[in-house]
Amino acid sequence: MNKILFNDRIIERENVIDIEDRGYQFGDGVYEVIGVYGGKMFMLDEHMERLKRSADEIQLKIPLIINDLKNKLRELVLINNLEEGIIYLQITRGVAPRWHTFPDETVSPVTIAYVRSLKRMTDLEKNGVSAILTEDIRWLRCDIKTLNLLPNVLSKQKAVENSAFEAIMHRKNIVTEASSSNVFIVKNEELFTHPANNFILNGITRKKVIQLCEELNLKVNEETFTVDTLLQADEVFITATKLDIIPVVKVNNQPIGTGKPGNVTKKILHKFQSLIQPATQT
Ligand code: PMP
């Protein structure tokens, strides 16, 4: 796993990041995490679309043509012999003397990507996880996948310190998403998830789950819901790249539904698994 993408070249992993990279100093950049199953990238086009949107929203010009970038990522997976894991891809506004405003146009954005081997977390999938509730203290453009993750880091750390796997965040009383995943609840066989607006990241896994629910004739309501509704749900689950779909069986030490992964979640998970076993998309 020692070969990385640095701008348009695949090179040995080494210290290539400058101390004045704006990603490093300002979090001035965007990123994607792409799942790899059976040596194939899953939902690559959707990740590329989201990357382009995030970059546009912060007025960052992606230096590579998207098709070339996709080819470089394929090459990276191959050269590292990655069967199962993730690609981390990040583009920052480049290296310039520290000053808040954008650097002049001669400064090129910096692209890096590397791979990491990661197995699916089947035990979590099977048994479910616990979560805590925490105030969503992030900014108002959570739809952009930027490098600024400190509130997410603090939330996840709080979860782990409370022996939980994830932190489910809420603004006032409205559940938004979790520190690194989207949240779905099931009530009377219908699903609810926060609408894809500026308060959440529109997860690629979230989108896939919504599509699968349509195929399963399960109604998904992209509507806000309160913390109380979450606590009284029949089922709760979270979605994210490589985590896929993980049942949440306890929130703030309170069991959700039966306290075990629910049938609707299992049904969706089963359908999702059939997509990734022989990974269909490159
Ligand atoms: N919300 C947040 C805050 C996240 O960090 C992630 C993981 N990137 C997600 C949702 C899930 O997105 P995806 O399914 O695209 O991984």
XYZ file of C-alpha atoms and ligand atoms in Angstrom:
298
model
C 0.000 0.000 0.000
C 3.018 2.249 -0.440
C 2.248 3.854 -3.738
C 0.323 7.126 -3.664
C -1.095 9.568 -6.172
C 0.606 12.948 -5.933
C -0.919 15.412 -8.408
C -0.710 13.516 -11.697
C 2.001 11.012 -10.738
C 1.952 7.710 -8.886
C 4.963 7.688 -6.597
C 6.330 5.978 -3.473
C 4.778 7.238 -0.261
C 7.053 9.970 1.041
C 6.802 13.387 2.632
C 5.358 15.388 -0.217
C 3.100 17.773 1.703
C 4.474 21.266 2.175
C 4.054 22.927 5.577
C 2.321 25.824 3.811
C -0.234 23.627 2.056
C -3.576 25.344 2.613
C -5.160 22.016 3.482
C -2.748 21.685 6.350
C -3.097 25.266 7.600
C -6.722 26.176 6.844
C -8.478 22.899 6.081
C -8.911 24.602 2.692
C -9.776 21.607 0.536
C -12.178 18.802 -0.207
C -11.984 15.024 -0.063
C -13.670 11.729 -0.838
C -13.448 8.240 0.632
C -14.256 5.597 -1.959
C -14.986 1.980 -1.079
C -13.151 -0.840 -2.877
C -14.755 -4.285 -3.027
C -13.200 -7.190 -4.926
C -10.611 -4.813 -6.398
C -13.301 -2.537 -7.840
C -14.266 0.966 -6.805
C -17.883 1.184 -5.705
C -20.050 4.029 -7.024
C -17.041 5.896 -8.374
C -19.068 8.183 -10.632
C -21.205 9.332 -7.713
C -18.087 10.056 -5.651
C -16.582 12.036 -8.538
C -19.793 14.032 -8.928
C -19.839 14.883 -5.233
C -16.141 15.831 -5.342
C -16.805 18.167 -8.258
C -19.751 19.725 -6.430
C -17.754 20.194 -3.205
C -14.896 21.774 -5.180
C -17.280 24.105 -7.034
C -18.905 25.188 -3.770
C -15.543 26.361 -2.395
C -14.433 27.747 -5.790
C -11.636 25.225 -6.153
C -10.742 24.079 -9.655
C -9.976 20.367 -9.818
C -6.625 20.231 -11.604
C -7.159 16.879 -13.343
C -9.857 16.053 -15.856
C -12.297 13.784 -14.006
C -11.748 10.920 -16.436
C -7.985 11.121 -15.979
C -8.454 11.215 -12.234
C -10.639 8.093 -12.403
C -7.966 6.315 -14.431
C -5.278 7.312 -11.941
C -7.386 5.941 -9.083
C -7.847 2.643 -10.963
C -4.096 2.492 -11.479
C -3.543 3.158 -7.781
C -5.837 0.294 -6.754
C -4.086 -2.067 -9.167
C -0.526 -1.112 -8.336
C -1.211 -1.536 -4.612
C -3.058 -4.843 -5.166
C -5.991 -3.538 -3.151
C -8.784 -6.084 -2.973
C -10.899 -4.684 -0.158
C -10.543 -1.275 1.433
C -10.747 2.416 0.755
C -9.200 5.135 -1.348
C -8.675 8.457 0.373
C -8.598 11.322 -2.139
C -7.993 14.954 -1.214
C -7.550 18.175 -3.148
C -6.375 21.346 -1.432
C -6.047 24.904 -2.683
C -2.289 24.427 -2.921
C 0.861 25.814 -1.372
C 1.210 29.546 -0.770
C 2.522 31.930 1.904
C -0.029 31.891 4.727
C -2.735 34.475 4.029
C -6.471 33.833 4.334
C -7.583 34.986 0.894
C -7.222 32.650 -2.098
C -3.692 32.550 -3.541
C -3.173 33.918 -7.053
C -3.903 31.793 -10.079
C -0.319 30.600 -10.526
C -0.787 28.421 -7.416
C -1.996 24.939 -8.383
C -4.244 22.828 -6.180
C -2.560 19.763 -4.642
C -4.126 16.339 -5.205
C -3.198 13.297 -3.171
C -4.712 9.829 -2.956
C -3.706 6.676 -1.154
C -5.308 3.326 -0.447
C -5.824 1.404 2.757
C -6.856 -2.176 3.172
C -10.009 -2.518 5.283
C -12.318 -5.472 5.800
C -16.065 -5.129 6.095
C -17.174 -4.883 9.730
C -19.431 -7.891 9.671
C -19.636 -8.292 13.453
C -20.963 -4.745 13.834
C -23.348 -5.374 10.984
C -24.643 -8.485 12.683
C -24.864 -7.313 16.285
C -25.396 -3.590 15.880
C -23.680 -0.779 17.740
C -24.528 1.785 20.367
C -24.544 5.537 19.827
C -24.674 8.657 21.935
C -26.526 11.893 21.228
C -24.588 15.092 20.891
C -25.250 18.684 19.840
C -24.386 19.365 16.189
C -21.923 22.246 16.498
C -20.832 22.318 12.849
C -21.099 25.186 10.345
C -24.051 25.640 7.987
C -22.530 24.004 4.878
C -22.297 20.383 6.000
C -23.233 19.406 2.428
C -19.683 20.226 1.322
C -17.183 17.454 2.021
C -14.401 19.725 3.274
C -11.342 18.898 5.340
C -12.739 20.764 8.355
C -13.704 17.854 10.553
C -12.883 19.042 14.068
C -16.512 19.007 15.321
C -16.871 15.493 13.882
C -13.631 14.423 15.559
C -14.767 15.789 18.923
C -18.162 14.085 18.604
C -16.688 10.700 17.685
C -14.166 10.970 20.520
C -17.007 11.662 22.954
C -18.806 8.563 21.642
C -15.778 6.351 22.204
C -15.189 7.817 25.676
C -18.771 6.759 26.451
C -18.199 3.233 25.095
C -20.286 3.956 22.003
C -19.427 3.537 18.337
C -21.008 6.646 16.880
C -22.284 10.081 17.900
C -25.668 11.025 16.478
C -25.889 14.778 16.186
C -28.872 17.096 16.574
C -29.455 20.800 15.978
C -31.761 21.929 18.756
C -34.066 18.931 18.735
C -33.695 17.849 15.102
C -31.502 14.859 14.312
C -29.128 15.719 11.449
C -26.622 12.891 10.932
C -23.821 11.145 12.799
C -20.169 12.173 13.128
C -19.125 10.156 10.070
C -22.328 8.571 8.782
C -25.933 9.285 7.839
C -28.819 8.264 10.100
C -32.033 6.446 9.142
C -34.882 5.467 11.422
C -37.670 2.975 10.797
C -41.165 3.496 12.233
C -44.084 1.263 11.256
C -42.144 -0.125 8.258
C -41.434 3.377 6.873
C -38.031 5.013 6.799
C -37.134 8.568 7.745
C -33.881 10.399 7.113
C -32.887 14.073 7.203
C -33.380 15.763 3.800
C -30.225 16.297 1.759
C -29.811 20.013 2.405
C -27.022 22.137 3.877
C -27.301 20.470 7.308
C -26.003 17.057 6.223
C -23.576 15.421 3.854
C -25.525 13.684 1.112
C -23.895 10.282 1.614
C -23.283 8.036 -1.358
C -24.381 5.070 0.759
C -27.463 7.047 1.837
C -28.377 7.578 -1.816
C -27.909 3.895 -2.573
C -30.044 2.876 0.411
C -32.864 5.168 -0.744
C -32.676 3.581 -4.194
C -32.701 0.063 -2.740
C -35.712 0.904 -0.571
C -37.615 1.910 -3.689
C -36.820 -1.474 -5.195
C -37.973 -3.128 -1.964
C -41.176 -1.103 -1.906
C -40.206 0.536 1.334
C -41.270 4.145 1.735
C -38.461 6.591 2.542
C -39.448 9.985 3.911
C -36.669 12.529 3.488
C -38.010 14.567 6.387
C -36.605 15.903 9.609
C -37.379 14.091 12.856
C -36.748 14.845 16.501
C -34.528 13.199 19.083
C -37.637 11.770 20.780
C -38.818 10.205 17.515
C -35.378 8.631 17.134
C -35.509 7.194 20.651
C -38.971 5.779 19.986
C -38.121 4.353 16.564
C -38.551 0.658 15.817
C -35.113 0.552 14.210
C -32.185 2.903 13.664
C -29.237 2.408 11.353
C -26.300 4.398 10.047
C -24.763 4.376 6.582
C -21.301 5.278 5.296
C -18.741 4.155 2.780
C -17.198 0.832 3.785
C -19.226 0.760 6.965
C -22.160 0.181 4.622
C -25.241 -0.270 6.835
C -24.830 -0.713 10.583
C -27.797 -1.196 12.916
C -27.864 1.067 15.973
C -29.390 -0.913 18.816
C -28.859 1.502 21.697
C -28.858 5.304 21.917
C -27.715 6.996 25.131
C -27.921 3.572 26.795
C -31.568 3.221 25.851
C -32.471 0.215 23.662
C -33.993 0.956 20.259
C -37.002 -1.251 19.503
C -36.167 -4.777 20.630
C -32.558 -3.801 21.255
C -31.498 -6.037 18.359
C -30.964 -5.348 14.632
C -34.436 -5.056 13.093
C -35.972 -6.826 10.118
C -36.265 -3.801 7.831
C -32.592 -2.968 8.370
C -31.641 -6.592 7.690
C -33.676 -6.644 4.494
C -31.932 -3.512 3.161
C -28.550 -4.797 4.268
C -29.128 -8.072 2.488
C -29.920 -6.244 -0.740
C -26.878 -3.996 -0.318
C -24.623 -7.016 0.200
C -25.719 -8.504 -3.093
C -24.406 -5.349 -4.799
C -20.972 -5.415 -3.304
C -20.200 -9.131 -3.365
C -19.227 -9.163 -6.978
C -18.624 -5.379 -7.064
C -20.434 -4.159 -10.090
C -19.045 -0.723 -10.634
C -15.544 0.440 -11.502
N -22.006 12.154 6.968
C -20.762 12.461 7.362
C -20.564 13.630 8.278
C -19.668 11.692 6.918
O -18.426 12.002 7.296
C -19.908 10.569 6.087
C -18.777 9.689 5.652
N -18.044 10.281 4.641
C -21.215 10.293 5.700
C -22.245 11.106 6.162
C -21.537 9.142 4.792
O -21.196 9.432 3.465
P -20.805 8.289 2.424
O -21.913 7.298 2.428
O -20.659 9.013 1.141
O -19.524 7.697 2.905
